[in-house]
mmCIF file with all atom_site columns, C-alpha atoms in Angstrom:
data_model
loop_
_atom_site.group_PDB
_atom_site.id
_atom_site.type_symbol
_atom_site.label_atom_id
_atom_site.label_alt_id
_atom_site.label_comp_id
_atom_site.label_asym_id
_atom_site.label_entity_id
_atom_site.label_seq_id
_atom_site.pdbx_PDB_ins_code
_atom_site.Cartn_x
_atom_site.Cartn_y
_atom_site.Cartn_z
_atom_site.occupancy
_atom_site.B_iso_or_equiv
_atom_site.pdbx_formal_charge
_atom_site.auth_seq_id
_atom_site.auth_comp_id
_atom_site.auth_asym_id
_atom_site.auth_atom_id
_atom_site.pdbx_PDB_model_num
ATOM 1   C CA . UNK Z 1 1   ? -14.159 -18.244 60.970  1.00 42.00 ? 1   UNK Z CA 1
ATOM 2   C CA . UNK Z 1 2   ? -10.926 -18.804 59.111  1.00 43.00 ? 2   UNK Z CA 1
ATOM 3   C CA . UNK Z 1 3   ? -12.820 -20.342 56.181  1.00 44.00 ? 3   UNK Z CA 1
ATOM 4   C CA . UNK Z 1 4   ? -15.092 -17.278 55.955  1.00 46.00 ? 4   UNK Z CA 1
ATOM 5   C CA . UNK Z 1 5   ? -12.069 -14.977 55.979  1.00 42.00 ? 5   UNK Z CA 1
ATOM 6   C CA . UNK Z 1 6   ? -10.367 -16.969 53.205  1.00 37.00 ? 6   UNK Z CA 1
ATOM 7   C CA . UNK Z 1 7   ? -13.519 -16.971 51.042  1.00 39.00 ? 7   UNK Z CA 1
ATOM 8   C CA . UNK Z 1 8   ? -14.000 -13.248 51.611  1.00 42.00 ? 8   UNK Z CA 1
ATOM 9   C CA . UNK Z 1 9   ? -10.405 -12.581 50.617  1.00 39.00 ? 9   UNK Z CA 1
ATOM 10  C CA . UNK Z 1 10  ? -10.843 -14.528 47.377  1.00 34.00 ? 10  UNK Z CA 1
ATOM 11  C CA . UNK Z 1 11  ? -14.054 -12.675 46.618  1.00 40.00 ? 11  UNK Z CA 1
ATOM 12  C CA . UNK Z 1 12  ? -12.364 -9.375  47.236  1.00 41.00 ? 12  UNK Z CA 1
ATOM 13  C CA . UNK Z 1 13  ? -9.450  -10.346 44.992  1.00 36.00 ? 13  UNK Z CA 1
ATOM 14  C CA . UNK Z 1 14  ? -11.808 -11.334 42.184  1.00 39.00 ? 14  UNK Z CA 1
ATOM 15  C CA . UNK Z 1 15  ? -13.761 -8.098  42.522  1.00 37.00 ? 15  UNK Z CA 1
ATOM 16  C CA . UNK Z 1 16  ? -10.563 -6.086  42.573  1.00 40.00 ? 16  UNK Z CA 1
ATOM 17  C CA . UNK Z 1 17  ? -9.440  -7.737  39.342  1.00 36.00 ? 17  UNK Z CA 1
ATOM 18  C CA . UNK Z 1 18  ? -12.745 -6.966  37.673  1.00 38.00 ? 18  UNK Z CA 1
ATOM 19  C CA . UNK Z 1 19  ? -12.614 -3.346  38.776  1.00 40.00 ? 19  UNK Z CA 1
ATOM 20  C CA . UNK Z 1 20  ? -8.905  -2.820  38.124  1.00 37.00 ? 20  UNK Z CA 1
ATOM 21  C CA . UNK Z 1 21  ? -8.073  -0.254  35.445  1.00 38.00 ? 21  UNK Z CA 1
ATOM 22  C CA . UNK Z 1 22  ? -7.106  -1.721  32.088  1.00 37.00 ? 22  UNK Z CA 1
ATOM 23  C CA . UNK Z 1 23  ? -3.570  -0.346  32.414  1.00 36.00 ? 23  UNK Z CA 1
ATOM 24  C CA . UNK Z 1 24  ? -2.911  -2.589  35.413  1.00 34.00 ? 24  UNK Z CA 1
ATOM 25  C CA . UNK Z 1 25  ? -3.707  -5.773  33.489  1.00 38.00 ? 25  UNK Z CA 1
ATOM 26  C CA . UNK Z 1 26  ? -1.142  -7.031  30.950  1.00 48.00 ? 26  UNK Z CA 1
ATOM 27  C CA . UNK Z 1 27  ? -2.553  -6.376  27.479  1.00 54.00 ? 27  UNK Z CA 1
ATOM 28  C CA . UNK Z 1 28  ? -0.096  -7.642  24.893  1.00 90.00 ? 28  UNK Z CA 1
ATOM 29  C CA . UNK Z 1 29  ? -0.413  -6.060  21.485  1.00 97.00 ? 29  UNK Z CA 1
ATOM 30  C CA . UNK Z 1 30  ? -0.259  -8.238  18.372  1.00 98.00 ? 30  UNK Z CA 1
ATOM 31  C CA . UNK Z 1 31  ? 2.074   -7.918  15.399  1.00 98.00 ? 31  UNK Z CA 1
ATOM 32  C CA . UNK Z 1 32  ? 1.088   -9.945  12.322  1.00 98.00 ? 32  UNK Z CA 1
ATOM 33  C CA . UNK Z 1 33  ? 3.693   -10.864 9.707   1.00 98.00 ? 33  UNK Z CA 1
ATOM 34  C CA . UNK Z 1 34  ? 2.125   -11.532 6.308   1.00 98.00 ? 34  UNK Z CA 1
ATOM 35  C CA . UNK Z 1 35  ? 4.904   -12.867 4.146   1.00 98.00 ? 35  UNK Z CA 1
ATOM 36  C CA . UNK Z 1 36  ? 6.233   -15.514 1.811   1.00 98.00 ? 36  UNK Z CA 1
ATOM 37  C CA . UNK Z 1 37  ? 9.103   -18.024 2.065   1.00 98.00 ? 37  UNK Z CA 1
ATOM 38  C CA . UNK Z 1 38  ? 11.541  -15.263 3.062   1.00 98.00 ? 38  UNK Z CA 1
ATOM 39  C CA . UNK Z 1 39  ? 9.629   -14.970 6.316   1.00 98.00 ? 39  UNK Z CA 1
ATOM 40  C CA . UNK Z 1 40  ? 8.426   -18.582 6.586   1.00 98.00 ? 40  UNK Z CA 1
ATOM 41  C CA . UNK Z 1 41  ? 11.838  -20.155 7.327   1.00 98.00 ? 41  UNK Z CA 1
ATOM 42  C CA . UNK Z 1 42  ? 12.058  -21.936 3.977   1.00 98.00 ? 42  UNK Z CA 1
ATOM 43  C CA . UNK Z 1 43  ? 15.034  -24.306 4.009   1.00 97.00 ? 43  UNK Z CA 1
ATOM 44  C CA . UNK Z 1 44  ? 16.016  -23.244 7.541   1.00 98.00 ? 44  UNK Z CA 1
ATOM 45  C CA . UNK Z 1 45  ? 15.996  -25.089 10.856  1.00 97.00 ? 45  UNK Z CA 1
ATOM 46  C CA . UNK Z 1 46  ? 12.855  -24.443 12.850  1.00 96.00 ? 46  UNK Z CA 1
ATOM 47  C CA . UNK Z 1 47  ? 12.824  -21.213 14.851  1.00 97.00 ? 47  UNK Z CA 1
ATOM 48  C CA . UNK Z 1 48  ? 15.893  -19.765 13.150  1.00 98.00 ? 48  UNK Z CA 1
ATOM 49  C CA . UNK Z 1 49  ? 14.283  -17.225 10.798  1.00 98.00 ? 49  UNK Z CA 1
ATOM 50  C CA . UNK Z 1 50  ? 14.221  -13.476 11.172  1.00 98.00 ? 50  UNK Z CA 1
ATOM 51  C CA . UNK Z 1 51  ? 10.646  -13.468 12.523  1.00 98.00 ? 51  UNK Z CA 1
ATOM 52  C CA . UNK Z 1 52  ? 11.731  -15.697 15.414  1.00 98.00 ? 52  UNK Z CA 1
ATOM 53  C CA . UNK Z 1 53  ? 14.714  -13.418 15.984  1.00 98.00 ? 53  UNK Z CA 1
ATOM 54  C CA . UNK Z 1 54  ? 12.245  -10.534 16.085  1.00 98.00 ? 54  UNK Z CA 1
ATOM 55  C CA . UNK Z 1 55  ? 10.291  -12.294 18.847  1.00 98.00 ? 55  UNK Z CA 1
ATOM 56  C CA . UNK Z 1 56  ? 13.517  -12.681 20.801  1.00 98.00 ? 56  UNK Z CA 1
ATOM 57  C CA . UNK Z 1 57  ? 14.469  -9.034  20.366  1.00 98.00 ? 57  UNK Z CA 1
ATOM 58  C CA . UNK Z 1 58  ? 11.066  -7.855  21.530  1.00 98.00 ? 58  UNK Z CA 1
ATOM 59  C CA . UNK Z 1 59  ? 11.515  -9.933  24.670  1.00 96.00 ? 59  UNK Z CA 1
ATOM 60  C CA . UNK Z 1 60  ? 15.020  -8.602  25.269  1.00 97.00 ? 60  UNK Z CA 1
ATOM 61  C CA . UNK Z 1 61  ? 13.793  -5.031  24.950  1.00 96.00 ? 61  UNK Z CA 1
ATOM 62  C CA . UNK Z 1 62  ? 10.732  -5.769  27.089  1.00 96.00 ? 62  UNK Z CA 1
ATOM 63  C CA . UNK Z 1 63  ? 8.368   -4.573  24.392  1.00 96.00 ? 63  UNK Z CA 1
ATOM 64  C CA . UNK Z 1 64  ? 4.873   -5.905  25.057  1.00 95.00 ? 64  UNK Z CA 1
ATOM 65  C CA . UNK Z 1 65  ? 4.103   -7.476  21.683  1.00 97.00 ? 65  UNK Z CA 1
ATOM 66  C CA . UNK Z 1 66  ? 3.160   -10.973 20.583  1.00 97.00 ? 66  UNK Z CA 1
ATOM 67  C CA . UNK Z 1 67  ? 4.127   -12.014 17.049  1.00 98.00 ? 67  UNK Z CA 1
ATOM 68  C CA . UNK Z 1 68  ? 1.929   -14.059 14.717  1.00 98.00 ? 68  UNK Z CA 1
ATOM 69  C CA . UNK Z 1 69  ? 3.839   -15.343 11.694  1.00 98.00 ? 69  UNK Z CA 1
ATOM 70  C CA . UNK Z 1 70  ? 1.237   -15.940 8.969   1.00 98.00 ? 70  UNK Z CA 1
ATOM 71  C CA . UNK Z 1 71  ? 3.850   -16.329 6.222   1.00 98.00 ? 71  UNK Z CA 1
ATOM 72  C CA . UNK Z 1 72  ? 3.551   -19.129 3.655   1.00 98.00 ? 72  UNK Z CA 1
ATOM 73  C CA . UNK Z 1 73  ? 6.184   -20.288 1.175   1.00 98.00 ? 73  UNK Z CA 1
ATOM 74  C CA . UNK Z 1 74  ? 5.154   -19.468 -2.380  1.00 98.00 ? 74  UNK Z CA 1
ATOM 75  C CA . UNK Z 1 75  ? 2.671   -16.802 -1.303  1.00 98.00 ? 75  UNK Z CA 1
ATOM 76  C CA . UNK Z 1 76  ? 1.814   -14.003 -3.727  1.00 98.00 ? 76  UNK Z CA 1
ATOM 77  C CA . UNK Z 1 77  ? 0.199   -10.638 -3.144  1.00 98.00 ? 77  UNK Z CA 1
ATOM 78  C CA . UNK Z 1 78  ? -3.065  -12.108 -4.462  1.00 98.00 ? 78  UNK Z CA 1
ATOM 79  C CA . UNK Z 1 79  ? -2.893  -14.933 -1.926  1.00 98.00 ? 79  UNK Z CA 1
ATOM 80  C CA . UNK Z 1 80  ? -2.065  -12.514 0.862   1.00 98.00 ? 80  UNK Z CA 1
ATOM 81  C CA . UNK Z 1 81  ? -4.972  -10.268 -0.038  1.00 98.00 ? 81  UNK Z CA 1
ATOM 82  C CA . UNK Z 1 82  ? -7.287  -13.284 0.013   1.00 98.00 ? 82  UNK Z CA 1
ATOM 83  C CA . UNK Z 1 83  ? -6.066  -14.595 3.384   1.00 98.00 ? 83  UNK Z CA 1
ATOM 84  C CA . UNK Z 1 84  ? -5.768  -11.302 5.235   1.00 98.00 ? 84  UNK Z CA 1
ATOM 85  C CA . UNK Z 1 85  ? -9.416  -10.618 6.204   1.00 98.00 ? 85  UNK Z CA 1
ATOM 86  C CA . UNK Z 1 86  ? -9.632  -13.878 8.159   1.00 98.00 ? 86  UNK Z CA 1
ATOM 87  C CA . UNK Z 1 87  ? -6.277  -13.234 9.820   1.00 98.00 ? 87  UNK Z CA 1
ATOM 88  C CA . UNK Z 1 88  ? -7.349  -9.740  10.843  1.00 98.00 ? 88  UNK Z CA 1
ATOM 89  C CA . UNK Z 1 89  ? -10.576 -11.071 12.295  1.00 98.00 ? 89  UNK Z CA 1
ATOM 90  C CA . UNK Z 1 90  ? -8.829  -13.886 14.170  1.00 98.00 ? 90  UNK Z CA 1
ATOM 91  C CA . UNK Z 1 91  ? -5.805  -12.065 15.571  1.00 98.00 ? 91  UNK Z CA 1
ATOM 92  C CA . UNK Z 1 92  ? -6.919  -8.411  15.614  1.00 98.00 ? 92  UNK Z CA 1
ATOM 93  C CA . UNK Z 1 93  ? -3.362  -7.100  15.174  1.00 98.00 ? 93  UNK Z CA 1
ATOM 94  C CA . UNK Z 1 94  ? -2.351  -3.547  15.961  1.00 98.00 ? 94  UNK Z CA 1
ATOM 95  C CA . UNK Z 1 95  ? 0.525   -3.750  13.485  1.00 98.00 ? 95  UNK Z CA 1
ATOM 96  C CA . UNK Z 1 96  ? 0.963   -5.706  10.234  1.00 98.00 ? 96  UNK Z CA 1
ATOM 97  C CA . UNK Z 1 97  ? 4.263   -6.297  8.447   1.00 99.00 ? 97  UNK Z CA 1
ATOM 98  C CA . UNK Z 1 98  ? 3.611   -6.978  4.763   1.00 99.00 ? 98  UNK Z CA 1
ATOM 99  C CA . UNK Z 1 99  ? 6.482   -8.897  3.142   1.00 98.00 ? 99  UNK Z CA 1
ATOM 100 C CA . UNK Z 1 100 ? 4.981   -9.981  -0.181  1.00 98.00 ? 100 UNK Z CA 1
ATOM 101 C CA . UNK Z 1 101 ? 5.649   -9.449  -3.857  1.00 98.00 ? 101 UNK Z CA 1
ATOM 102 C CA . UNK Z 1 102 ? 8.805   -11.437 -4.564  1.00 97.00 ? 102 UNK Z CA 1
ATOM 103 C CA . UNK Z 1 103 ? 6.859   -14.338 -6.053  1.00 98.00 ? 103 UNK Z CA 1
ATOM 104 C CA . UNK Z 1 104 ? 4.800   -11.957 -8.177  1.00 98.00 ? 104 UNK Z CA 1
ATOM 105 C CA . UNK Z 1 105 ? 8.009   -10.604 -9.642  1.00 97.00 ? 105 UNK Z CA 1
ATOM 106 C CA . UNK Z 1 106 ? 9.651   -13.981 -10.160 1.00 95.00 ? 106 UNK Z CA 1
ATOM 107 C CA . UNK Z 1 107 ? 6.562   -15.090 -12.089 1.00 95.00 ? 107 UNK Z CA 1
ATOM 108 C CA . UNK Z 1 108 ? 6.553   -11.958 -14.198 1.00 94.00 ? 108 UNK Z CA 1
ATOM 109 C CA . UNK Z 1 109 ? 3.109   -10.956 -12.968 1.00 96.00 ? 109 UNK Z CA 1
ATOM 110 C CA . UNK Z 1 110 ? 1.660   -7.688  -14.291 1.00 96.00 ? 110 UNK Z CA 1
ATOM 111 C CA . UNK Z 1 111 ? 2.932   -4.890  -12.071 1.00 97.00 ? 111 UNK Z CA 1
ATOM 112 C CA . UNK Z 1 112 ? -0.433  -3.150  -12.004 1.00 97.00 ? 112 UNK Z CA 1
ATOM 113 C CA . UNK Z 1 113 ? -1.960  -6.288  -10.525 1.00 98.00 ? 113 UNK Z CA 1
ATOM 114 C CA . UNK Z 1 114 ? 0.714   -6.508  -7.830  1.00 98.00 ? 114 UNK Z CA 1
ATOM 115 C CA . UNK Z 1 115 ? 0.143   -2.852  -6.978  1.00 98.00 ? 115 UNK Z CA 1
ATOM 116 C CA . UNK Z 1 116 ? -3.629  -3.375  -6.720  1.00 98.00 ? 116 UNK Z CA 1
ATOM 117 C CA . UNK Z 1 117 ? -3.124  -6.355  -4.437  1.00 98.00 ? 117 UNK Z CA 1
ATOM 118 C CA . UNK Z 1 118 ? -0.775  -4.412  -2.175  1.00 98.00 ? 118 UNK Z CA 1
ATOM 119 C CA . UNK Z 1 119 ? -3.267  -1.552  -2.098  1.00 98.00 ? 119 UNK Z CA 1
ATOM 120 C CA . UNK Z 1 120 ? -5.945  -4.035  -1.050  1.00 98.00 ? 120 UNK Z CA 1
ATOM 121 C CA . UNK Z 1 121 ? -3.773  -5.546  1.687   1.00 98.00 ? 121 UNK Z CA 1
ATOM 122 C CA . UNK Z 1 122 ? -2.723  -2.219  3.148   1.00 98.00 ? 122 UNK Z CA 1
ATOM 123 C CA . UNK Z 1 123 ? -6.250  -0.842  2.907   1.00 98.00 ? 123 UNK Z CA 1
ATOM 124 C CA . UNK Z 1 124 ? -7.773  -3.849  4.666   1.00 98.00 ? 124 UNK Z CA 1
ATOM 125 C CA . UNK Z 1 125 ? -5.232  -3.698  7.482   1.00 98.00 ? 125 UNK Z CA 1
ATOM 126 C CA . UNK Z 1 126 ? -5.736  0.037   7.956   1.00 98.00 ? 126 UNK Z CA 1
ATOM 127 C CA . UNK Z 1 127 ? -9.516  -0.344  7.913   1.00 98.00 ? 127 UNK Z CA 1
ATOM 128 C CA . UNK Z 1 128 ? -9.180  -2.960  10.676  1.00 98.00 ? 128 UNK Z CA 1
ATOM 129 C CA . UNK Z 1 129 ? -7.309  -0.413  12.799  1.00 97.00 ? 129 UNK Z CA 1
ATOM 130 C CA . UNK Z 1 130 ? -3.776  -1.746  12.246  1.00 98.00 ? 130 UNK Z CA 1
ATOM 131 C CA . UNK Z 1 131 ? -0.711  0.218   11.271  1.00 98.00 ? 131 UNK Z CA 1
ATOM 132 C CA . UNK Z 1 132 ? 1.292   -1.218  8.374   1.00 98.00 ? 132 UNK Z CA 1
ATOM 133 C CA . UNK Z 1 133 ? 4.979   -1.671  7.662   1.00 98.00 ? 133 UNK Z CA 1
ATOM 134 C CA . UNK Z 1 134 ? 5.474   -2.461  3.973   1.00 98.00 ? 134 UNK Z CA 1
ATOM 135 C CA . UNK Z 1 135 ? 8.683   -4.297  3.061   1.00 98.00 ? 135 UNK Z CA 1
ATOM 136 C CA . UNK Z 1 136 ? 10.191  -3.659  -0.352  1.00 98.00 ? 136 UNK Z CA 1
ATOM 137 C CA . UNK Z 1 137 ? 11.733  -6.241  -2.654  1.00 98.00 ? 137 UNK Z CA 1
ATOM 138 C CA . UNK Z 1 138 ? 14.006  -6.182  -5.704  1.00 96.00 ? 138 UNK Z CA 1
ATOM 139 C CA . UNK Z 1 139 ? 14.515  -8.658  -8.532  1.00 94.00 ? 139 UNK Z CA 1
ATOM 140 C CA . UNK Z 1 140 ? 17.672  -10.021 -10.191 1.00 87.00 ? 140 UNK Z CA 1
ATOM 141 C CA . UNK Z 1 141 ? 18.723  -7.989  -13.268 1.00 83.00 ? 141 UNK Z CA 1
ATOM 142 C CA . UNK Z 1 142 ? 17.973  -10.825 -15.693 1.00 83.00 ? 142 UNK Z CA 1
ATOM 143 C CA . UNK Z 1 143 ? 14.291  -9.816  -15.661 1.00 84.00 ? 143 UNK Z CA 1
ATOM 144 C CA . UNK Z 1 144 ? 15.146  -6.727  -17.667 1.00 90.00 ? 144 UNK Z CA 1
ATOM 145 C CA . UNK Z 1 145 ? 15.898  -3.224  -16.478 1.00 92.00 ? 145 UNK Z CA 1
ATOM 146 C CA . UNK Z 1 146 ? 12.487  -1.703  -17.153 1.00 94.00 ? 146 UNK Z CA 1
ATOM 147 C CA . UNK Z 1 147 ? 10.564  -4.396  -15.290 1.00 95.00 ? 147 UNK Z CA 1
ATOM 148 C CA . UNK Z 1 148 ? 12.950  -4.616  -12.325 1.00 95.00 ? 148 UNK Z CA 1
ATOM 149 C CA . UNK Z 1 149 ? 13.029  -0.841  -11.834 1.00 96.00 ? 149 UNK Z CA 1
ATOM 150 C CA . UNK Z 1 150 ? 9.251   -0.524  -11.979 1.00 97.00 ? 150 UNK Z CA 1
ATOM 151 C CA . UNK Z 1 151 ? 8.880   -3.518  -9.675  1.00 97.00 ? 151 UNK Z CA 1
ATOM 152 C CA . UNK Z 1 152 ? 11.181  -2.046  -7.029  1.00 97.00 ? 152 UNK Z CA 1
ATOM 153 C CA . UNK Z 1 153 ? 9.465   1.345   -7.260  1.00 98.00 ? 153 UNK Z CA 1
ATOM 154 C CA . UNK Z 1 154 ? 5.916   0.075   -6.725  1.00 97.00 ? 154 UNK Z CA 1
ATOM 155 C CA . UNK Z 1 155 ? 6.590   -0.747  -3.052  1.00 98.00 ? 155 UNK Z CA 1
ATOM 156 C CA . UNK Z 1 156 ? 7.701   2.773   -2.196  1.00 97.00 ? 156 UNK Z CA 1
ATOM 157 C CA . UNK Z 1 157 ? 4.844   4.213   -4.251  1.00 97.00 ? 157 UNK Z CA 1
ATOM 158 C CA . UNK Z 1 158 ? 2.344   2.097   -2.311  1.00 98.00 ? 158 UNK Z CA 1
ATOM 159 C CA . UNK Z 1 159 ? 3.870   3.053   1.038   1.00 98.00 ? 159 UNK Z CA 1
ATOM 160 C CA . UNK Z 1 160 ? 3.781   6.741   0.147   1.00 98.00 ? 160 UNK Z CA 1
ATOM 161 C CA . UNK Z 1 161 ? 0.208   6.565   -1.124  1.00 97.00 ? 161 UNK Z CA 1
ATOM 162 C CA . UNK Z 1 162 ? -1.003  4.981   2.123   1.00 97.00 ? 162 UNK Z CA 1
ATOM 163 C CA . UNK Z 1 163 ? 1.479   6.787   4.417   1.00 97.00 ? 163 UNK Z CA 1
ATOM 164 C CA . UNK Z 1 164 ? 2.689   3.492   5.879   1.00 98.00 ? 164 UNK Z CA 1
ATOM 165 C CA . UNK Z 1 165 ? 6.035   2.518   7.358   1.00 98.00 ? 165 UNK Z CA 1
ATOM 166 C CA . UNK Z 1 166 ? 8.490   1.338   4.729   1.00 98.00 ? 166 UNK Z CA 1
ATOM 167 C CA . UNK Z 1 167 ? 11.579  -0.887  4.460   1.00 98.00 ? 167 UNK Z CA 1
ATOM 168 C CA . UNK Z 1 168 ? 13.200  -0.222  1.044   1.00 98.00 ? 168 UNK Z CA 1
ATOM 169 C CA . UNK Z 1 169 ? 14.708  -3.699  0.537   1.00 98.00 ? 169 UNK Z CA 1
ATOM 170 C CA . UNK Z 1 170 ? 14.508  -6.748  2.794   1.00 98.00 ? 170 UNK Z CA 1
ATOM 171 C CA . UNK Z 1 171 ? 17.857  -8.117  1.585   1.00 98.00 ? 171 UNK Z CA 1
ATOM 172 C CA . UNK Z 1 172 ? 19.759  -4.837  1.527   1.00 98.00 ? 172 UNK Z CA 1
ATOM 173 C CA . UNK Z 1 173 ? 23.490  -5.087  2.078   1.00 97.00 ? 173 UNK Z CA 1
ATOM 174 C CA . UNK Z 1 174 ? 23.937  -8.760  1.215   1.00 98.00 ? 174 UNK Z CA 1
ATOM 175 C CA . UNK Z 1 175 ? 21.793  -9.563  -1.851  1.00 96.00 ? 175 UNK Z CA 1
ATOM 176 C CA . UNK Z 1 176 ? 24.943  -9.989  -3.943  1.00 94.00 ? 176 UNK Z CA 1
ATOM 177 C CA . UNK Z 1 177 ? 26.756  -12.237 -1.461  1.00 97.00 ? 177 UNK Z CA 1
ATOM 178 C CA . UNK Z 1 178 ? 26.235  -15.846 -2.613  1.00 96.00 ? 178 UNK Z CA 1
ATOM 179 C CA . UNK Z 1 179 ? 27.660  -17.199 0.658   1.00 98.00 ? 179 UNK Z CA 1
ATOM 180 C CA . UNK Z 1 180 ? 24.589  -15.884 2.500   1.00 98.00 ? 180 UNK Z CA 1
ATOM 181 C CA . UNK Z 1 181 ? 22.111  -17.705 0.261   1.00 98.00 ? 181 UNK Z CA 1
ATOM 182 C CA . UNK Z 1 182 ? 21.005  -21.290 0.009   1.00 98.00 ? 182 UNK Z CA 1
ATOM 183 C CA . UNK Z 1 183 ? 21.822  -23.325 -3.113  1.00 97.00 ? 183 UNK Z CA 1
ATOM 184 C CA . UNK Z 1 184 ? 18.825  -21.882 -4.978  1.00 95.00 ? 184 UNK Z CA 1
ATOM 185 C CA . UNK Z 1 185 ? 20.324  -18.358 -4.664  1.00 94.00 ? 185 UNK Z CA 1
ATOM 186 C CA . UNK Z 1 186 ? 16.887  -17.080 -3.685  1.00 95.00 ? 186 UNK Z CA 1
ATOM 187 C CA . UNK Z 1 187 ? 16.555  -17.890 0.008   1.00 98.00 ? 187 UNK Z CA 1
ATOM 188 C CA . UNK Z 1 188 ? 18.952  -16.511 2.638   1.00 98.00 ? 188 UNK Z CA 1
ATOM 189 C CA . UNK Z 1 189 ? 20.812  -18.833 4.982   1.00 98.00 ? 189 UNK Z CA 1
ATOM 190 C CA . UNK Z 1 190 ? 20.605  -18.940 8.776   1.00 98.00 ? 190 UNK Z CA 1
ATOM 191 C CA . UNK Z 1 191 ? 23.621  -16.643 8.936   1.00 98.00 ? 191 UNK Z CA 1
ATOM 192 C CA . UNK Z 1 192 ? 21.727  -13.980 6.960   1.00 98.00 ? 192 UNK Z CA 1
ATOM 193 C CA . UNK Z 1 193 ? 18.664  -13.895 9.213   1.00 98.00 ? 193 UNK Z CA 1
ATOM 194 C CA . UNK Z 1 194 ? 20.072  -11.375 11.745  1.00 98.00 ? 194 UNK Z CA 1
ATOM 195 C CA . UNK Z 1 195 ? 20.896  -9.076  8.853   1.00 98.00 ? 195 UNK Z CA 1
ATOM 196 C CA . UNK Z 1 196 ? 17.314  -9.291  7.601   1.00 98.00 ? 196 UNK Z CA 1
ATOM 197 C CA . UNK Z 1 197 ? 16.039  -8.321  11.045  1.00 98.00 ? 197 UNK Z CA 1
ATOM 198 C CA . UNK Z 1 198 ? 18.505  -5.452  11.164  1.00 98.00 ? 198 UNK Z CA 1
ATOM 199 C CA . UNK Z 1 199 ? 17.118  -4.207  7.835   1.00 98.00 ? 199 UNK Z CA 1
ATOM 200 C CA . UNK Z 1 200 ? 13.562  -4.261  9.190   1.00 98.00 ? 200 UNK Z CA 1
ATOM 201 C CA . UNK Z 1 201 ? 14.222  -2.994  12.708  1.00 98.00 ? 201 UNK Z CA 1
ATOM 202 C CA . UNK Z 1 202 ? 14.949  0.734   12.094  1.00 98.00 ? 202 UNK Z CA 1
ATOM 203 C CA . UNK Z 1 203 ? 11.551  1.258   10.475  1.00 98.00 ? 203 UNK Z CA 1
ATOM 204 C CA . UNK Z 1 204 ? 9.747   -1.122  12.828  1.00 98.00 ? 204 UNK Z CA 1
ATOM 205 C CA . UNK Z 1 205 ? 11.040  0.028   16.213  1.00 98.00 ? 205 UNK Z CA 1
ATOM 206 C CA . UNK Z 1 206 ? 9.324   3.463   16.228  1.00 97.00 ? 206 UNK Z CA 1
ATOM 207 C CA . UNK Z 1 207 ? 6.048   1.812   15.223  1.00 98.00 ? 207 UNK Z CA 1
ATOM 208 C CA . UNK Z 1 208 ? 6.322   -0.656  18.099  1.00 97.00 ? 208 UNK Z CA 1
ATOM 209 C CA . UNK Z 1 209 ? 6.749   2.139   20.621  1.00 92.00 ? 209 UNK Z CA 1
ATOM 210 C CA . UNK Z 1 210 ? 3.967   4.355   19.241  1.00 89.00 ? 210 UNK Z CA 1
ATOM 211 C CA . UNK Z 1 211 ? 0.588   4.325   20.937  1.00 77.00 ? 211 UNK Z CA 1
#
């Protein structure tokens, strides 16, 4: 008799789980970070970059999001546009942070090409049902005023055209502080990573809480 009761209880529990409303079952949403070395922990100890700090902050604030860091050192907007469809299909993110373009600028790539690639990335993410936070980048002045100004502007132009979230400059507030950069003067140190997250967070937080 006891065995029958135990089996019946298990059956009832299984049925209850199947019939339970979706809201009662944990359904973590996915945030995909599509970036380059600035998001891929280049030159940093493992799990010390701003994306890892973002994971920690989400946990502290009890925000139900998982983070997939699909960033690759050396990545360009062309590479990101090529990789994104597979990532969208595999992870089905509800939100995509796009942190790409620095390597385009450092290579002197045509700005129209970078803009087209960003358009493609944002469009693909939106078509897949994800919201997008586009992160802006700036170049050192030695690339010439005309190019650097047009480069910086194309991120805001893309964000406005697609009505996406926007972070004006990933390295805002410390780009001129050599003590917060590695020897190459391109990649921020461990000490700079919280500041990067703080630059991203004001634009990201409302998007995390939106339904």
